[in-house]
mmCIF file of C-alpha atoms and ligand atoms in Angstrom:
data_model
loop_
_atom_site.group_PDB
_atom_site.id
_atom_site.type_symbol
_atom_site.label_atom_id
_atom_site.label_comp_id
_atom_site.label_asym_id
_atom_site.label_seq_id
_atom_site.Cartn_x
_atom_site.Cartn_y
_atom_site.Cartn_z
ATOM 1 C CA MET A 29 135.417 118.244 -0.519
ATOM 2 C CA LYS A 30 137.787 120.920 0.717
ATOM 3 C CA ILE A 31 140.637 120.236 3.134
ATOM 4 C CA ALA A 32 142.931 122.815 4.759
ATOM 5 C CA LEU A 33 146.470 122.107 5.884
ATOM 6 C CA ILE A 34 147.272 124.097 9.003
ATOM 7 C CA GLY A 35 150.047 124.140 11.601
ATOM 8 C CA LEU A 36 152.970 126.180 12.842
ATOM 9 C CA SER A 37 155.512 127.478 10.331
ATOM 10 C CA ASN A 38 158.037 124.957 9.121
ATOM 11 C CA SER A 39 155.992 121.962 10.241
ATOM 12 C CA GLY A 40 155.945 120.673 6.669
ATOM 13 C CA LYS A 41 152.602 121.905 5.362
ATOM 14 C CA THR A 42 153.837 122.874 1.919
ATOM 15 C CA THR A 43 155.902 119.687 1.704
ATOM 16 C CA LEU A 44 152.787 117.645 2.467
ATOM 17 C CA PHE A 45 150.745 119.782 0.058
ATOM 18 C CA ASN A 46 153.196 118.827 -2.677
ATOM 19 C CA ALA A 47 153.016 115.162 -1.686
ATOM 20 C CA LEU A 48 149.226 115.248 -1.849
ATOM 21 C CA THR A 49 148.869 117.151 -5.093
ATOM 22 C CA GLY A 50 151.978 116.132 -7.005
ATOM 23 C CA LEU A 51 152.707 119.840 -7.448
ATOM 24 C CA ASN A 52 156.111 121.293 -6.750
ATOM 25 C CA ILE A 53 155.803 124.440 -4.658
ATOM 26 C CA GLU A 54 159.142 125.372 -3.165
ATOM 27 C CA PRO A 55 159.234 124.650 0.588
ATOM 28 C CA THR A 56 161.076 127.295 2.556
ATOM 29 C CA ILE A 57 163.566 127.174 5.392
ATOM 30 C CA TYR A 58 162.472 130.499 6.827
ATOM 31 C CA PRO A 59 158.929 130.859 8.079
ATOM 32 C CA THR A 60 156.659 132.407 5.479
ATOM 33 C CA ILE A 61 154.181 134.944 6.770
ATOM 34 C CA SER A 62 152.718 136.364 3.604
ATOM 35 C CA GLY A 63 152.089 135.445 0.000
ATOM 36 C CA GLU A 64 149.296 133.652 -1.755
ATOM 37 C CA PRO A 65 147.720 130.401 -0.562
ATOM 38 C CA ASN A 66 148.517 127.219 -2.474
ATOM 39 C CA ILE A 67 145.444 125.496 -3.831
ATOM 40 C CA GLY A 68 145.432 122.114 -5.563
ATOM 41 C CA VAL A 69 142.614 119.914 -6.780
ATOM 42 C CA VAL A 70 143.186 116.159 -6.948
ATOM 43 C CA LYS A 71 140.934 113.315 -7.939
ATOM 44 C CA VAL A 72 140.048 110.686 -5.381
ATOM 45 C CA PRO A 73 141.580 107.390 -6.538
ATOM 46 C CA ASP A 74 138.737 104.958 -7.068
ATOM 47 C CA PRO A 75 139.285 101.390 -8.323
ATOM 48 C CA GLU A 76 135.531 100.962 -8.808
ATOM 49 C CA ILE A 77 135.436 103.874 -11.242
ATOM 50 C CA ASP A 78 138.490 102.447 -13.047
ATOM 51 C CA ARG A 79 136.827 99.075 -13.471
ATOM 52 C CA LEU A 80 133.462 100.470 -14.495
ATOM 53 C CA SER A 81 135.177 102.688 -17.046
ATOM 54 C CA GLU A 82 136.855 99.644 -18.575
ATOM 55 C CA ILE A 83 133.441 98.032 -18.921
ATOM 56 C CA TYR A 84 131.491 101.042 -20.228
ATOM 57 C CA ARG A 85 134.251 102.837 -22.130
ATOM 58 C CA PRO A 86 132.438 106.145 -21.516
ATOM 59 C CA LYS A 87 133.165 109.443 -23.261
ATOM 60 C CA LYS A 88 133.886 110.988 -19.894
ATOM 61 C CA ILE A 89 135.190 109.662 -16.569
ATOM 62 C CA THR A 90 134.612 111.796 -13.492
ATOM 63 C CA TYR A 91 136.247 111.026 -10.167
ATOM 64 C CA ALA A 92 135.327 112.678 -6.900
ATOM 65 C CA THR A 93 137.751 115.521 -6.168
ATOM 66 C CA ILE A 94 139.393 117.089 -3.168
ATOM 67 C CA GLU A 95 140.639 120.640 -2.987
ATOM 68 C CA TYR A 96 143.659 121.138 -0.734
ATOM 69 C CA VAL A 97 144.497 124.553 0.689
ATOM 70 C CA ASP A 98 147.920 125.379 2.113
ATOM 71 C CA TYR A 99 148.724 128.793 3.509
ATOM 72 C CA ILE A 100 150.959 130.504 6.061
ATOM 73 C CA GLY A 101 151.601 128.977 9.480
ATOM 74 C CA LEU A 102 149.673 129.900 12.603
ATOM 75 C CA THR A 103 151.499 131.970 15.187
ATOM 76 C CA LYS A 104 151.085 131.563 18.915
ATOM 77 C CA GLY A 105 149.212 134.513 20.392
ATOM 78 C CA ASP A 106 148.888 136.507 17.172
ATOM 79 C CA LEU A 107 145.183 136.454 16.481
ATOM 80 C CA LYS A 108 145.389 139.261 13.947
ATOM 81 C CA GLN A 109 147.848 137.330 11.817
ATOM 82 C CA ASN A 110 146.012 134.029 12.362
ATOM 83 C CA ARG A 111 142.725 135.604 11.287
ATOM 84 C CA LYS A 112 144.123 135.684 7.728
ATOM 85 C CA VAL A 113 144.353 131.900 7.831
ATOM 86 C CA PHE A 114 140.997 131.484 9.572
ATOM 87 C CA ASP A 115 139.187 133.610 6.994
ATOM 88 C CA LEU A 116 140.569 131.395 4.268
ATOM 89 C CA ILE A 117 139.725 128.045 5.877
ATOM 90 C CA LYS A 118 136.461 128.636 7.752
ATOM 91 C CA ASP A 119 134.354 126.826 5.142
ATOM 92 C CA VAL A 120 136.510 123.711 4.703
ATOM 93 C CA ASP A 121 135.156 120.211 5.403
ATOM 94 C CA ALA A 122 138.205 119.038 7.312
ATOM 95 C CA ILE A 123 141.403 120.366 8.800
ATOM 96 C CA VAL A 124 144.708 118.547 8.571
ATOM 97 C CA HIS A 125 146.980 119.747 11.327
ATOM 98 C CA VAL A 126 150.595 119.142 10.323
ATOM 99 C CA VAL A 127 152.785 118.672 13.399
ATOM 100 C CA ARG A 128 156.532 118.721 13.228
ATOM 101 C CA ALA A 129 158.149 115.593 14.654
ATOM 102 C CA PHE A 130 161.331 115.660 12.548
ATOM 103 C CA TYR A 131 164.676 116.861 13.858
ATOM 104 C CA ASP A 132 166.653 119.021 11.469
ATOM 105 C CA GLU A 133 168.850 121.817 12.735
ATOM 106 C CA SER A 134 168.854 123.611 9.426
ATOM 107 C CA VAL A 135 165.099 124.165 9.727
ATOM 108 C CA VAL A 136 164.124 126.649 12.435
ATOM 109 C CA HIS A 137 161.214 125.817 14.689
ATOM 110 C CA PRO A 138 159.147 128.923 15.517
ATOM 111 C CA MET A 139 159.047 127.816 19.153
ATOM 112 C CA ALA A 140 162.699 126.806 19.150
ATOM 113 C CA SER A 141 162.369 123.102 20.066
ATOM 114 C CA ILE A 142 160.732 119.916 18.818
ATOM 115 C CA ASN A 143 157.709 119.208 20.984
ATOM 116 C CA PRO A 144 154.687 117.787 19.145
ATOM 117 C CA VAL A 145 152.350 117.789 22.173
ATOM 118 C CA ARG A 146 153.024 121.464 22.849
ATOM 119 C CA ASP A 147 152.519 122.270 19.160
ATOM 120 C CA ILE A 148 149.208 120.388 18.987
ATOM 121 C CA ASP A 149 147.907 122.237 22.036
ATOM 122 C CA THR A 150 149.187 125.573 20.740
ATOM 123 C CA VAL A 151 147.432 125.309 17.400
ATOM 124 C CA GLU A 152 144.219 123.967 18.928
ATOM 125 C CA LEU A 153 144.216 126.888 21.331
ATOM 126 C CA GLU A 154 144.593 129.385 18.506
ATOM 127 C CA LEU A 155 141.457 127.914 16.893
ATOM 128 C CA VAL A 156 139.674 128.236 20.230
ATOM 129 C CA PHE A 157 140.773 131.880 20.535
ATOM 130 C CA GLY A 158 139.563 132.527 17.011
ATOM 131 C CA ASP A 159 136.117 131.170 17.922
ATOM 132 C CA LEU A 160 136.041 133.045 21.190
ATOM 133 C CA GLU A 161 136.654 136.314 19.388
ATOM 134 C CA LEU A 162 133.808 135.505 17.020
ATOM 135 C CA VAL A 163 131.404 134.643 19.840
ATOM 136 C CA GLU A 164 132.245 137.778 21.782
ATOM 137 C CA LYS A 165 131.838 140.003 18.758
ATOM 138 C CA ARG A 166 128.390 138.570 18.114
ATOM 139 C CA LEU A 167 127.304 138.870 21.729
ATOM 140 C CA GLU A 168 128.576 142.445 21.769
ATOM 141 C CA ARG A 169 126.567 143.246 18.632
ATOM 142 C CA MET A 170 123.458 141.763 20.254
ATOM 143 C CA LYS A 171 123.960 143.932 23.302
ATOM 144 C CA GLU A 172 124.299 147.044 21.160
ATOM 145 C CA GLY A 173 121.224 146.081 19.185
ATOM 146 C CA LYS A 174 119.287 145.711 22.415
ATOM 147 C CA LYS A 175 120.280 149.244 23.459
ATOM 148 C CA ARG A 176 118.816 150.470 20.195
ATOM 149 C CA GLY A 177 115.602 148.637 21.014
ATOM 150 C CA LYS A 178 116.183 145.525 18.895
ATOM 151 C CA LYS A 179 114.998 142.317 20.532
ATOM 152 C CA PRO A 180 117.837 139.797 20.689
ATOM 153 C CA ASP A 181 117.305 136.275 19.357
ATOM 154 C CA GLU A 182 117.238 134.445 22.668
ATOM 155 C CA THR A 183 117.967 131.013 21.270
ATOM 156 C CA GLU A 184 121.088 132.285 19.544
ATOM 157 C CA GLN A 185 122.149 134.246 22.593
ATOM 158 C CA LYS A 186 121.861 131.153 24.778
ATOM 159 C CA LEU A 187 123.804 129.103 22.279
ATOM 160 C CA LEU A 188 126.555 131.707 22.035
ATOM 161 C CA GLN A 189 126.837 131.825 25.806
ATOM 162 C CA LYS A 190 127.111 128.050 25.947
ATOM 163 C CA CYS A 191 129.895 128.172 23.344
ATOM 164 C CA ARG A 192 131.657 130.946 25.201
ATOM 165 C CA ASP A 193 131.608 128.989 28.472
ATOM 166 C CA PHE A 194 133.363 126.050 26.854
ATOM 167 C CA LEU A 195 135.789 128.154 24.841
ATOM 168 C CA MET A 196 136.775 130.059 27.995
ATOM 169 C CA LYS A 197 137.725 126.682 29.483
ATOM 170 C CA GLU A 198 139.845 126.134 26.358
ATOM 171 C CA THR A 199 137.595 123.318 25.151
ATOM 172 C CA PRO A 200 137.297 123.092 21.366
ATOM 173 C CA LEU A 201 133.633 122.948 20.325
ATOM 174 C CA ARG A 202 134.312 119.671 18.543
ATOM 175 C CA ASN A 203 134.403 118.053 21.995
ATOM 176 C CA VAL A 204 131.150 119.577 23.197
ATOM 177 C CA GLU A 205 127.746 117.928 22.916
ATOM 178 C CA PHE A 206 125.154 119.954 21.048
ATOM 179 C CA THR A 207 121.562 119.176 20.127
ATOM 180 C CA LYS A 208 120.580 118.783 16.491
ATOM 181 C CA GLU A 209 118.940 122.234 16.569
ATOM 182 C CA GLU A 210 122.046 123.806 18.057
ATOM 183 C CA ILE A 211 124.264 122.228 15.414
ATOM 184 C CA LYS A 212 122.004 123.599 12.713
ATOM 185 C CA ALA A 213 122.031 127.071 14.251
ATOM 186 C CA MET A 214 125.817 126.968 14.555
ATOM 187 C CA ARG A 215 126.509 126.089 10.940
ATOM 188 C CA PRO A 216 126.336 129.634 9.518
ATOM 189 C CA LEU A 217 128.627 130.893 12.292
ATOM 190 C CA GLN A 218 131.471 128.795 10.823
ATOM 191 C CA PHE A 219 133.292 127.965 14.029
ATOM 192 C CA LEU A 220 136.833 126.715 13.527
ATOM 193 C CA SER A 221 137.038 124.357 16.473
ATOM 194 C CA THR A 222 134.042 122.354 15.230
ATOM 195 C CA ILE A 223 135.735 121.381 11.971
ATOM 196 C CA PRO A 224 136.727 117.692 11.960
ATOM 197 C CA LYS A 225 140.480 117.365 12.321
ATOM 198 C CA VAL A 226 143.234 114.947 11.389
ATOM 199 C CA ILE A 227 146.620 115.253 13.063
ATOM 200 C CA VAL A 228 149.531 114.450 10.754
ATOM 201 C CA LEU A 229 152.767 113.684 12.543
ATOM 202 C CA ASN A 230 155.525 114.675 10.174
ATOM 203 C CA THR A 231 158.468 112.511 11.162
ATOM 204 C CA GLY A 232 162.017 112.419 9.895
ATOM 205 C CA GLU A 233 163.369 110.129 7.212
ATOM 206 C CA ARG A 234 165.895 108.059 9.191
ATOM 207 C CA ASP A 235 165.110 104.572 10.500
ATOM 208 C CA ASP A 236 165.370 105.560 14.160
ATOM 209 C CA ASP A 237 162.846 108.316 13.471
ATOM 210 C CA SER A 238 160.128 105.775 12.778
ATOM 211 C CA GLU A 239 160.587 104.114 16.169
ATOM 212 C CA TYR A 240 160.269 107.519 17.799
ATOM 213 C CA ALA A 241 157.173 108.163 15.711
ATOM 214 C CA ASN A 242 155.479 104.959 16.863
ATOM 215 C CA THR A 243 156.025 105.769 20.523
ATOM 216 C CA LEU A 244 154.854 109.301 19.935
ATOM 217 C CA GLU A 245 151.728 108.174 18.115
ATOM 218 C CA SER A 246 150.624 105.898 20.950
ATOM 219 C CA SER A 247 151.304 108.521 23.590
ATOM 220 C CA LEU A 248 149.254 111.015 21.589
ATOM 221 C CA LEU A 249 146.352 108.596 21.351
ATOM 222 C CA ASN A 250 146.555 108.165 25.114
ATOM 223 C CA ARG A 251 146.410 111.889 25.615
ATOM 224 C CA TYR A 252 143.747 112.607 23.000
ATOM 225 C CA PRO A 253 141.651 109.416 22.785
ATOM 226 C CA SER A 254 139.326 110.742 20.100
ATOM 227 C CA ALA A 255 142.055 112.127 17.835
ATOM 228 C CA ASN A 256 142.659 110.933 14.285
ATOM 229 C CA VAL A 257 146.411 110.586 13.943
ATOM 230 C CA LEU A 258 148.345 109.797 10.775
ATOM 231 C CA THR A 259 152.114 109.332 10.879
ATOM 232 C CA LEU A 260 154.231 109.911 7.788
ATOM 233 C CA CYS A 261 157.437 111.415 6.503
ATOM 234 C CA GLY A 262 156.504 114.420 4.432
ATOM 235 C CA LYS A 263 159.864 114.723 2.763
ATOM 236 C CA ILE A 264 159.878 111.160 1.422
ATOM 237 C CA GLU A 265 156.223 111.324 0.418
ATOM 238 C CA MET A 266 156.947 114.485 -1.525
ATOM 239 C CA GLU A 267 159.920 112.920 -3.293
ATOM 240 C CA ILE A 268 157.777 109.957 -4.301
ATOM 241 C CA SER A 269 154.976 112.185 -5.552
ATOM 242 C CA GLN A 270 157.389 113.842 -7.977
ATOM 243 C CA LEU A 271 158.440 110.523 -9.578
ATOM 244 C CA PRO A 272 157.038 109.289 -12.886
ATOM 245 C CA GLU A 273 154.054 106.905 -12.367
ATOM 246 C CA ASP A 274 155.876 103.706 -13.305
ATOM 247 C CA GLU A 275 158.700 104.342 -10.840
ATOM 248 C CA LYS A 276 156.407 105.016 -7.898
ATOM 249 C CA GLU A 277 155.402 101.383 -7.411
ATOM 250 C CA SER A 278 158.929 100.047 -7.031
ATOM 251 C CA PHE A 279 159.802 102.892 -4.702
ATOM 252 C CA PHE A 280 156.910 101.991 -2.411
ATOM 253 C CA CYS A 281 158.094 98.385 -2.220
ATOM 254 C CA GLU A 282 161.643 99.435 -1.497
ATOM 255 C CA LEU A 283 160.592 101.689 1.377
ATOM 256 C CA GLY A 284 157.941 99.339 2.714
ATOM 257 C CA ILE A 285 155.223 101.950 2.149
ATOM 258 C CA GLU A 286 151.897 100.278 1.433
ATOM 259 C CA ASP A 287 150.026 103.213 0.089
ATOM 260 C CA PRO A 288 150.959 106.794 -0.753
ATOM 261 C CA VAL A 289 149.940 109.337 1.866
ATOM 262 C CA SER A 290 147.430 110.902 -0.503
ATOM 263 C CA ASN A 291 145.318 107.726 -0.377
ATOM 264 C CA ARG A 292 145.665 107.222 3.371
ATOM 265 C CA LEU A 293 144.684 110.790 4.122
ATOM 266 C CA ILE A 294 141.667 110.698 1.837
ATOM 267 C CA ARG A 295 140.453 107.459 3.422
ATOM 268 C CA THR A 296 140.836 108.924 6.914
ATOM 269 C CA CYS A 297 138.931 112.062 5.937
ATOM 270 C CA TYR A 298 136.086 110.083 4.359
ATOM 271 C CA GLN A 299 135.896 108.057 7.553
ATOM 272 C CA ILE A 300 135.818 110.930 10.031
ATOM 273 C CA LEU A 301 133.428 112.926 7.870
ATOM 274 C CA GLY A 302 131.163 109.917 7.367
ATOM 275 C CA LEU A 303 131.345 110.155 3.581
ATOM 276 C CA ILE A 304 130.494 107.524 0.981
ATOM 277 C CA SER A 305 130.404 107.442 -2.808
ATOM 278 C CA PHE A 306 127.638 106.289 -5.078
ATOM 279 C CA LEU A 307 128.211 105.751 -8.778
ATOM 280 C CA THR A 308 126.435 106.477 -12.006
ATOM 281 C CA VAL A 309 127.307 104.600 -15.205
ATOM 282 C CA GLY A 310 126.591 104.858 -18.897
ATOM 283 C CA GLU A 311 128.189 105.326 -22.271
ATOM 284 C CA ASP A 312 128.366 109.076 -21.794
ATOM 285 C CA GLU A 313 129.846 109.162 -18.345
ATOM 286 C CA VAL A 314 131.024 107.001 -15.456
ATOM 287 C CA ARG A 315 131.083 109.061 -12.331
ATOM 288 C CA ALA A 316 131.555 108.978 -8.550
ATOM 289 C CA TRP A 317 129.441 111.212 -6.305
ATOM 290 C CA THR A 318 130.432 111.921 -2.721
ATOM 291 C CA VAL A 319 127.664 112.234 -0.139
ATOM 292 C CA ARG A 320 127.215 111.869 3.621
ATOM 293 C CA SER A 321 126.526 108.321 4.752
ATOM 294 C CA ASP A 322 122.974 109.133 5.911
ATOM 295 C CA THR A 323 121.875 110.420 2.507
ATOM 296 C CA ASN A 324 118.592 109.172 1.093
ATOM 297 C CA ALA A 325 117.859 108.485 -2.582
ATOM 298 C CA LEU A 326 116.007 111.777 -3.058
ATOM 299 C CA THR A 327 118.896 113.895 -1.760
ATOM 300 C CA ALA A 328 121.347 111.843 -3.813
ATOM 301 C CA ALA A 329 119.240 112.612 -6.900
ATOM 302 C CA GLY A 330 119.441 116.309 -6.061
ATOM 303 C CA LYS A 331 123.197 116.079 -5.899
ATOM 304 C CA ILE A 332 123.171 115.248 -9.615
ATOM 305 C CA HIS A 333 120.524 117.745 -10.665
ATOM 306 C CA SER A 334 117.626 119.559 -9.008
ATOM 307 C CA ASP A 335 115.342 118.391 -11.868
ATOM 308 C CA ILE A 336 116.047 114.769 -11.006
ATOM 309 C CA GLU A 337 115.164 115.448 -7.381
ATOM 310 C CA ARG A 338 112.012 117.327 -8.299
ATOM 311 C CA GLY A 339 110.763 114.723 -10.757
ATOM 312 C CA PHE A 340 111.991 111.713 -8.783
ATOM 313 C CA ILE A 341 110.070 108.511 -9.495
ATOM 314 C CA ARG A 342 112.313 105.625 -8.460
ATOM 315 C CA ALA A 343 115.986 104.784 -8.010
ATOM 316 C CA GLU A 344 117.210 101.672 -9.745
ATOM 317 C CA VAL A 345 120.003 100.366 -7.524
ATOM 318 C CA ILE A 346 122.601 97.614 -7.651
ATOM 319 C CA SER A 347 125.703 97.209 -5.508
ATOM 320 C CA TYR A 348 129.043 97.392 -7.284
ATOM 321 C CA GLU A 349 129.862 93.794 -6.222
ATOM 322 C CA ASP A 350 126.583 92.428 -7.585
ATOM 323 C CA PHE A 351 127.122 94.237 -10.848
ATOM 324 C CA ILE A 352 130.669 92.926 -11.283
ATOM 325 C CA SER A 353 129.704 89.351 -10.397
ATOM 326 C CA SER A 354 126.865 89.511 -12.945
ATOM 327 C CA GLY A 355 129.130 90.716 -15.710
ATOM 328 C CA SER A 356 126.558 93.044 -17.251
ATOM 329 C CA MET A 357 123.528 95.123 -16.350
ATOM 330 C CA HIS A 358 121.400 92.848 -18.520
ATOM 331 C CA THR A 359 122.380 89.699 -16.588
ATOM 332 C CA ALA A 360 121.970 91.531 -13.298
ATOM 333 C CA ARG A 361 118.464 92.498 -14.295
ATOM 334 C CA VAL A 362 117.566 88.938 -15.335
ATOM 335 C CA LYS A 363 118.935 87.641 -12.028
ATOM 336 C CA GLY A 364 116.759 90.142 -10.186
ATOM 337 C CA LEU A 365 119.705 91.958 -8.605
ATOM 338 C CA LEU A 366 118.510 95.394 -9.621
ATOM 339 C CA ARG A 367 116.291 96.854 -6.935
ATOM 340 C CA LEU A 368 113.725 99.607 -7.311
ATOM 341 C CA GLU A 369 113.993 101.923 -4.331
ATOM 342 C CA GLY A 370 111.923 104.900 -3.213
ATOM 343 C CA LYS A 371 112.820 108.382 -1.990
ATOM 344 C CA THR A 372 113.712 107.340 1.544
ATOM 345 C CA TYR A 373 116.137 104.561 0.588
ATOM 346 C CA GLU A 374 119.446 105.121 2.399
ATOM 347 C CA VAL A 375 122.241 105.163 -0.186
ATOM 348 C CA ARG A 376 125.185 102.822 0.508
ATOM 349 C CA ASP A 377 128.828 103.113 -0.439
ATOM 350 C CA GLY A 378 129.397 101.615 -3.887
ATOM 351 C CA ASP A 379 125.754 101.669 -4.979
ATOM 352 C CA ILE A 380 125.362 102.032 -8.736
ATOM 353 C CA ILE A 381 122.223 104.109 -9.208
ATOM 354 C CA ASN A 382 120.049 104.962 -12.156
ATOM 355 C CA PHE A 383 117.422 107.563 -11.276
ATOM 356 C CA ARG A 384 114.078 107.468 -13.020
ATOM 357 C CA PHE A 385 112.480 110.860 -13.076
ATOM 358 C CA ASN A 386 109.894 112.902 -14.874
ATOM 359 C CA VAL A 387 109.886 116.673 -15.341
HETATM 360 N N1 GDP B 415 164.316 116.606 7.426
HETATM 361 C C1 GDP B 415 163.076 116.876 7.091
HETATM 362 N N2 GDP B 415 162.769 118.085 6.660
HETATM 363 C C2 GDP B 415 161.508 118.356 6.323
HETATM 364 C C3 GDP B 415 160.464 117.379 6.411
HETATM 365 N N3 GDP B 415 159.314 117.955 6.013
HETATM 366 C C4 GDP B 415 159.618 119.236 5.698
HETATM 367 N N4 GDP B 415 160.938 119.480 5.874
HETATM 368 C C5 GDP B 415 161.667 120.727 5.632
HETATM 369 O O1 GDP B 415 161.206 121.741 6.501
HETATM 370 C C6 GDP B 415 161.208 122.998 5.844
HETATM 371 C C7 GDP B 415 159.858 123.624 5.947
HETATM 372 O O2 GDP B 415 158.932 122.836 5.226
HETATM 373 P P1 GDP B 415 157.623 123.459 4.620
HETATM 374 O O3 GDP B 415 156.872 122.351 3.977
HETATM 375 O O4 GDP B 415 157.926 124.644 3.806
HETATM 376 O O5 GDP B 415 156.873 123.913 5.971
HETATM 377 P P2 GDP B 415 155.628 124.881 6.148
HETATM 378 O O6 GDP B 415 156.163 126.187 6.621
HETATM 379 O O7 GDP B 415 154.811 124.226 7.213
HETATM 380 O O8 GDP B 415 154.917 124.966 4.849
HETATM 381 C C8 GDP B 415 161.655 122.749 4.409
HETATM 382 O O9 GDP B 415 163.027 123.019 4.311
HETATM 383 C C9 GDP B 415 161.390 121.263 4.236
HETATM 384 O O10 GDP B 415 162.261 120.678 3.292
HETATM 385 C C10 GDP B 415 160.820 116.059 6.850
HETATM 386 O O11 GDP B 415 159.996 115.147 6.931
HETATM 387 N N5 GDP B 415 162.130 115.874 7.173
HETATM 388 MG MG1 MG B 416 154.451 126.638 3.649
#
């Protein structure tokens, strides 16, 4: 899974990137407008994999991974500059929009004042403008093709016009209803405003900041009922992420933080993207596989290897809970807890699966 951090300059993207990845890229006081993107791959913490690895003691343990991308800030009204960001993030699975809610006079705000609602609307609008440009370019190309005698694809033309109508009204395509066919046809176009989005409110580190953050969070949810909002203090999260493992725990207790932001953000993304994990176990490898929640056994097999999909016979399935309560695969089998499922079986979160196949 790939997640992009976006937002205005100095909203705390690189700070959050560090908190999420444990890396230590220097955050800057002055807005950065060039340079290379920061990319970090982290494993998805998974207690089930930990436990299964203790039981199987495999040669290799493979967690699901997330790739985070952090780049320059978006600029209001500068589509040419923003296109650099858009080109980099158009294929990500989710966008995390970092919104500045901390007050700090030593850190300039590109729009000169702290106003999270304005910033959210500004960034959303830039995504909409990016999509609008794309739609218009494609429609223009169709028109030119027609002049040269090429028959335009009417279905696509209709779809593009529908998108344009909404984008002109400043509606992100995420909020528009599309048919299954339309969604399929839209996928290769890589619209930005269809990408699922999490809003991260980056609040300050003082106690009175957290009260402000709570009020802000509820007013945001009033204004954008379908938004996914996560409130955190990037600066503190980053400091924690740089601590040695054994010190982290006590720090969390001290600050009353239940869970590091990296875990909370991953959970939120899995939820909004409708993702689940199934597991494979053995002496060679214990591994988590991330799939969409509507995945059937055949597609899950293909995720591991196309040969397994092609030669699929049956999936031998047991839930993680049933396996743990049995103590071993042998006992589970004797108790009849292992099920044989066919190609159309809908995989559930935490299923331990052994695919039987023949090639
Ligand atoms: N006081 C305070 N400063 C922060 C916080 N998060 C980020 N900053 C500071 O804001 C500046 C810009 O942060 P950075 O992560 O580089 O923002 P970016 O431009 O969005 O990548 C840096 O000086 C950070 O230390 C925060 O929660 N509180
Ligand atoms: Mg940065």
